[in-house]
mmCIF file of C-alpha atoms in Angstrom:
data_model
loop_
_atom_site.group_PDB
_atom_site.id
_atom_site.type_symbol
_atom_site.label_atom_id
_atom_site.label_comp_id
_atom_site.label_asym_id
_atom_site.label_seq_id
_atom_site.Cartn_x
_atom_site.Cartn_y
_atom_site.Cartn_z
ATOM 1 C CA MET A 194 98.158 101.231 159.751
ATOM 2 C CA ALA A 195 96.340 103.902 161.566
ATOM 3 C CA LEU A 196 93.667 104.052 159.569
ATOM 4 C CA LEU A 197 93.059 100.521 159.187
ATOM 5 C CA LEU A 198 92.751 99.968 163.033
ATOM 6 C CA PRO A 199 89.237 101.881 163.156
ATOM 7 C CA LEU A 200 87.949 100.750 159.737
ATOM 8 C CA LEU A 201 88.582 97.314 161.008
ATOM 9 C CA THR A 202 86.618 98.030 164.352
ATOM 10 C CA ALA A 203 83.994 99.212 162.234
ATOM 11 C CA LEU A 204 84.042 95.969 160.040
ATOM 12 C CA VAL A 205 83.779 93.726 163.231
ATOM 13 C CA MET A 206 81.396 95.772 164.997
ATOM 14 C CA CYS A 207 79.061 95.473 161.974
ATOM 15 C CA SER A 208 79.680 91.957 160.657
ATOM 16 C CA CYS A 209 79.602 89.625 163.673
ATOM 17 C CA GLY A 210 77.840 89.045 166.364
ATOM 18 C CA PRO A 211 77.180 86.187 168.710
ATOM 19 C CA LEU A 212 74.228 83.896 168.301
ATOM 20 C CA GLY A 213 74.155 81.289 171.477
ATOM 21 C CA SER A 214 71.123 79.870 171.803
ATOM 22 C CA LEU A 215 68.927 82.393 170.030
ATOM 23 C CA GLY A 216 66.010 80.767 167.884
ATOM 24 C CA CYS A 217 67.702 82.432 164.705
ATOM 25 C CA ASP A 218 67.182 79.325 161.811
ATOM 26 C CA LEU A 219 68.369 80.333 158.352
ATOM 27 C CA PRO A 220 65.612 80.315 155.613
ATOM 28 C CA GLN A 221 65.679 77.605 153.515
ATOM 29 C CA SER A 222 66.330 79.892 150.706
ATOM 30 C CA GLN A 223 69.610 80.441 151.918
ATOM 31 C CA GLY A 224 70.856 77.067 150.728
ATOM 32 C CA ARG A 225 69.536 77.823 147.103
ATOM 33 C CA LEU A 226 71.123 80.999 146.867
ATOM 34 C CA SER A 227 74.091 79.778 147.964
ATOM 35 C CA ARG A 228 73.988 76.835 145.099
ATOM 36 C CA LYS A 229 73.477 79.619 142.781
ATOM 37 C CA THR A 230 76.170 81.589 143.773
ATOM 38 C CA LEU A 231 78.743 78.196 143.258
ATOM 39 C CA VAL A 232 77.190 78.133 139.880
ATOM 40 C CA LEU A 233 77.520 81.680 139.135
ATOM 41 C CA LEU A 234 81.070 81.967 140.361
ATOM 42 C CA ASP A 235 81.517 78.873 138.082
ATOM 43 C CA GLN A 236 80.557 80.264 135.001
ATOM 44 C CA MET A 237 82.278 83.349 135.236
ATOM 45 C CA ARG A 238 85.568 81.480 134.179
ATOM 46 C CA ARG A 239 87.183 83.914 131.599
ATOM 47 C CA VAL A 240 90.684 82.245 131.714
ATOM 48 C CA SER A 241 91.643 78.524 131.638
ATOM 49 C CA THR A 242 93.489 78.255 135.348
ATOM 50 C CA SER A 243 95.870 75.975 133.334
ATOM 51 C CA LEU A 244 97.259 78.810 131.681
ATOM 52 C CA CYS A 245 97.732 80.908 135.225
ATOM 53 C CA LEU A 246 99.667 77.800 137.069
ATOM 54 C CA GLU A 247 102.518 80.511 137.264
ATOM 55 C CA ASP A 248 100.260 82.970 139.057
ATOM 56 C CA ARG A 249 98.847 79.999 141.834
ATOM 57 C CA ASN A 250 99.277 81.711 145.875
ATOM 58 C CA ASP A 251 98.005 80.508 149.019
ATOM 59 C CA PHE A 252 96.093 83.125 150.312
ATOM 60 C CA GLY A 253 95.904 81.366 153.502
ATOM 61 C CA PHE A 254 92.456 80.535 153.876
ATOM 62 C CA PRO A 255 91.015 80.149 157.474
ATOM 63 C CA ARG A 256 89.777 76.699 157.533
ATOM 64 C CA GLU A 257 89.386 75.705 161.162
ATOM 65 C CA MET A 258 86.833 79.339 161.396
ATOM 66 C CA VAL A 259 84.783 78.143 158.686
ATOM 67 C CA ASN A 260 84.376 74.335 159.131
ATOM 68 C CA GLY A 261 81.967 74.248 161.865
ATOM 69 C CA SER A 262 83.221 71.396 163.883
ATOM 70 C CA GLN A 263 84.288 73.552 167.023
ATOM 71 C CA LEU A 264 81.862 76.866 166.397
ATOM 72 C CA GLN A 265 79.044 77.824 168.150
ATOM 73 C CA LYS A 266 76.071 78.930 166.313
ATOM 74 C CA ALA A 267 76.839 82.784 167.220
ATOM 75 C CA GLN A 268 80.352 82.157 166.083
ATOM 76 C CA ALA A 269 79.206 79.972 162.884
ATOM 77 C CA VAL A 270 76.644 82.886 162.285
ATOM 78 C CA SER A 271 79.690 85.546 162.323
ATOM 79 C CA VAL A 272 81.609 83.661 160.415
ATOM 80 C CA LEU A 273 79.339 83.484 157.492
ATOM 81 C CA HIS A 274 78.611 87.108 157.624
ATOM 82 C CA GLU A 275 81.601 87.885 157.370
ATOM 83 C CA MET A 276 82.535 85.319 154.798
ATOM 84 C CA LEU A 277 79.805 86.711 152.208
ATOM 85 C CA GLN A 278 80.345 90.545 153.210
ATOM 86 C CA GLN A 279 84.030 90.102 152.188
ATOM 87 C CA ILE A 280 83.342 88.485 149.186
ATOM 88 C CA PHE A 281 80.201 90.739 147.999
ATOM 89 C CA ASN A 282 82.982 93.907 148.556
ATOM 90 C CA LEU A 283 85.870 91.779 146.552
ATOM 91 C CA PHE A 284 83.230 91.784 143.677
ATOM 92 C CA HIS A 285 81.769 95.252 144.237
ATOM 93 C CA THR A 286 84.068 97.494 142.886
ATOM 94 C CA GLN A 287 85.718 98.652 139.578
ATOM 95 C CA ARG A 288 88.031 96.663 138.911
ATOM 96 C CA SER A 289 86.036 93.551 139.447
ATOM 97 C CA SER A 290 83.312 95.275 136.852
ATOM 98 C CA ALA A 291 85.891 95.684 134.237
ATOM 99 C CA ALA A 292 87.095 91.947 134.449
ATOM 100 C CA TRP A 293 84.070 89.959 134.464
ATOM 101 C CA ASN A 294 80.741 89.617 132.769
ATOM 102 C CA THR A 295 78.634 92.190 133.535
ATOM 103 C CA THR A 296 75.037 90.147 133.615
ATOM 104 C CA LEU A 297 76.850 87.690 135.749
ATOM 105 C CA LEU A 298 78.423 89.727 138.286
ATOM 106 C CA VAL A 299 75.559 91.939 138.760
ATOM 107 C CA LYS A 300 73.626 88.432 139.269
ATOM 108 C CA LEU A 301 76.367 87.047 141.966
ATOM 109 C CA ARG A 302 76.262 90.208 143.587
ATOM 110 C CA THR A 303 72.126 90.405 144.224
ATOM 111 C CA GLY A 304 72.551 86.888 145.521
ATOM 112 C CA LEU A 305 75.144 87.804 147.823
ATOM 113 C CA HIS A 306 73.169 90.731 148.756
ATOM 114 C CA GLN A 307 70.350 88.628 149.140
ATOM 115 C CA GLN A 308 72.136 86.193 151.719
ATOM 116 C CA LEU A 309 73.560 88.915 153.446
ATOM 117 C CA GLN A 310 69.965 90.183 154.319
ATOM 118 C CA HIS A 311 68.741 87.304 155.278
ATOM 119 C CA LEU A 312 71.630 86.964 157.999
ATOM 120 C CA GLU A 313 70.813 90.245 159.291
ATOM 121 C CA THR A 314 68.052 89.000 161.825
ATOM 122 C CA CYS A 315 70.320 86.747 163.128
ATOM 123 C CA LEU A 316 73.144 88.997 163.529
ATOM 124 C CA GLU A 317 70.975 91.737 165.350
ATOM 125 C CA GLN A 318 69.379 88.851 167.430
ATOM 126 C CA ALA A 319 73.556 88.185 168.413
ATOM 127 C CA MET A 320 74.999 91.636 169.490
ATOM 128 C CA ALA A 321 72.958 91.657 172.491
ATOM 129 C CA ASP A 322 75.725 89.017 173.870
ATOM 130 C CA GLU A 323 78.870 90.838 174.359
ATOM 131 C CA ASP A 324 80.492 87.596 175.865
ATOM 132 C CA SER A 325 80.426 85.669 172.884
ATOM 133 C CA ALA A 326 81.737 88.808 170.990
ATOM 134 C CA ARG A 327 85.418 88.229 171.750
ATOM 135 C CA VAL A 328 85.590 85.132 170.911
ATOM 136 C CA ILE A 329 84.110 85.894 167.353
ATOM 137 C CA ASP A 330 86.120 88.926 167.057
ATOM 138 C CA ASN A 331 89.017 86.169 166.216
ATOM 139 C CA ALA A 332 86.948 84.939 163.393
ATOM 140 C CA THR A 333 86.228 87.356 161.539
ATOM 141 C CA LEU A 334 89.429 88.935 162.117
ATOM 142 C CA ALA A 335 91.092 85.969 160.365
ATOM 143 C CA LEU A 336 88.872 86.331 157.372
ATOM 144 C CA TRP A 337 89.433 89.575 157.258
ATOM 145 C CA ARG A 338 93.010 89.273 156.696
ATOM 146 C CA TYR A 339 92.343 86.260 154.491
ATOM 147 C CA PHE A 340 90.417 88.897 151.910
ATOM 148 C CA TRP A 341 93.224 91.590 152.543
ATOM 149 C CA ARG A 342 95.707 89.235 151.202
ATOM 150 C CA ILE A 343 93.665 88.468 148.296
ATOM 151 C CA ARG A 344 93.485 92.202 147.890
ATOM 152 C CA LEU A 345 96.787 92.635 147.851
ATOM 153 C CA TYR A 346 97.514 90.013 145.795
ATOM 154 C CA LEU A 347 95.334 91.591 143.289
ATOM 155 C CA ARG A 348 96.957 94.969 143.185
ATOM 156 C CA GLU A 349 100.270 93.247 143.187
ATOM 157 C CA LYS A 350 99.372 91.287 140.086
ATOM 158 C CA ASN A 351 98.010 94.688 138.290
ATOM 159 C CA TYR A 352 94.588 92.924 138.275
ATOM 160 C CA SER A 353 95.389 90.683 135.596
ATOM 161 C CA ASP A 354 93.321 88.306 133.974
ATOM 162 C CA CYS A 355 94.664 85.242 135.434
ATOM 163 C CA ALA A 356 95.023 86.868 138.791
ATOM 164 C CA TRP A 357 91.491 87.644 138.908
ATOM 165 C CA GLU A 358 90.934 84.019 137.914
ATOM 166 C CA ILE A 359 93.609 82.806 140.289
ATOM 167 C CA VAL A 360 90.972 84.661 142.839
ATOM 168 C CA ARG A 361 87.876 83.290 141.603
ATOM 169 C CA VAL A 362 88.884 79.955 142.138
ATOM 170 C CA GLU A 363 90.020 80.722 145.736
ATOM 171 C CA VAL A 364 86.426 82.168 146.547
ATOM 172 C CA MET A 365 84.929 78.964 144.954
ATOM 173 C CA SER A 366 86.876 77.016 147.477
ATOM 174 C CA SER A 367 86.038 79.234 150.434
ATOM 175 C CA PHE A 368 82.642 79.966 149.763
ATOM 176 C CA SER A 369 81.796 76.060 148.911
ATOM 177 C CA SER A 370 83.544 75.747 152.535
ATOM 178 C CA SER A 371 80.895 78.503 153.922
ATOM 179 C CA THR A 372 78.437 76.539 152.559
ATOM 180 C CA ASN A 373 79.069 73.480 154.326
ATOM 181 C CA LEU A 374 78.705 75.988 157.495
ATOM 182 C CA GLN A 375 75.241 77.057 156.122
ATOM 183 C CA GLU A 376 74.010 73.345 156.007
ATOM 184 C CA LYS A 377 75.038 73.019 159.663
ATOM 185 C CA LEU A 378 73.282 75.782 160.931
ATOM 186 C CA ARG A 379 70.097 74.901 159.074
ATOM 187 C CA SER A 380 70.014 71.281 159.996
ATOM 188 C CA LYS A 381 68.237 70.999 163.107
ATOM 189 C CA ASP A 382 70.841 68.937 164.730
ATOM 190 C CA GLY A 383 73.111 70.417 163.465
ATOM 191 C CA ASP A 384 75.325 70.634 166.402
ATOM 192 C CA LEU A 385 78.423 73.377 165.848
ATOM 193 C CA GLY A 386 80.066 72.956 169.465
ATOM 194 C CA SER A 387 78.832 73.652 172.865
ATOM 195 C CA PRO A 388 76.889 77.080 173.549
#
């Protein structure tokens, strides 16, 4: 546990930041990349989900953190970045390389990496506002815990085909929530709450 605290602190510092009223807009290509990511995740299916019903699990996705209805823009960007970073990390392991079609996996990683790069400017601008950083920590911590539960699940299931299939479906669902958040961030009228 003592080793996790510095790791978590570094993760939060690298992947979150407030954006407040800064003029950081997501490019239109971000939406295209997000849709492409969902298509790739769908194409990665190797096992019928109906064969894996015994392996289903509730990972406790923090929906209130990503639905965007009460989020300031700074929090929304931070949550989106954390989501993308965690998905990238999950599918960038040696175990995931063994589980999935290599071509699709490389395309998925590339798309996630491009989306993360698009958010970097927003995060750099956001790191200046320390007041919002404390609020954002809760959201990124909730996402970190969610993905930690997914990793524990995979380990407990010995990275079986069904375990990866359950995780793939779960990631599609959570990523879909993040694409809704991206749409709100890109829209000019997308009020994400009071600053």
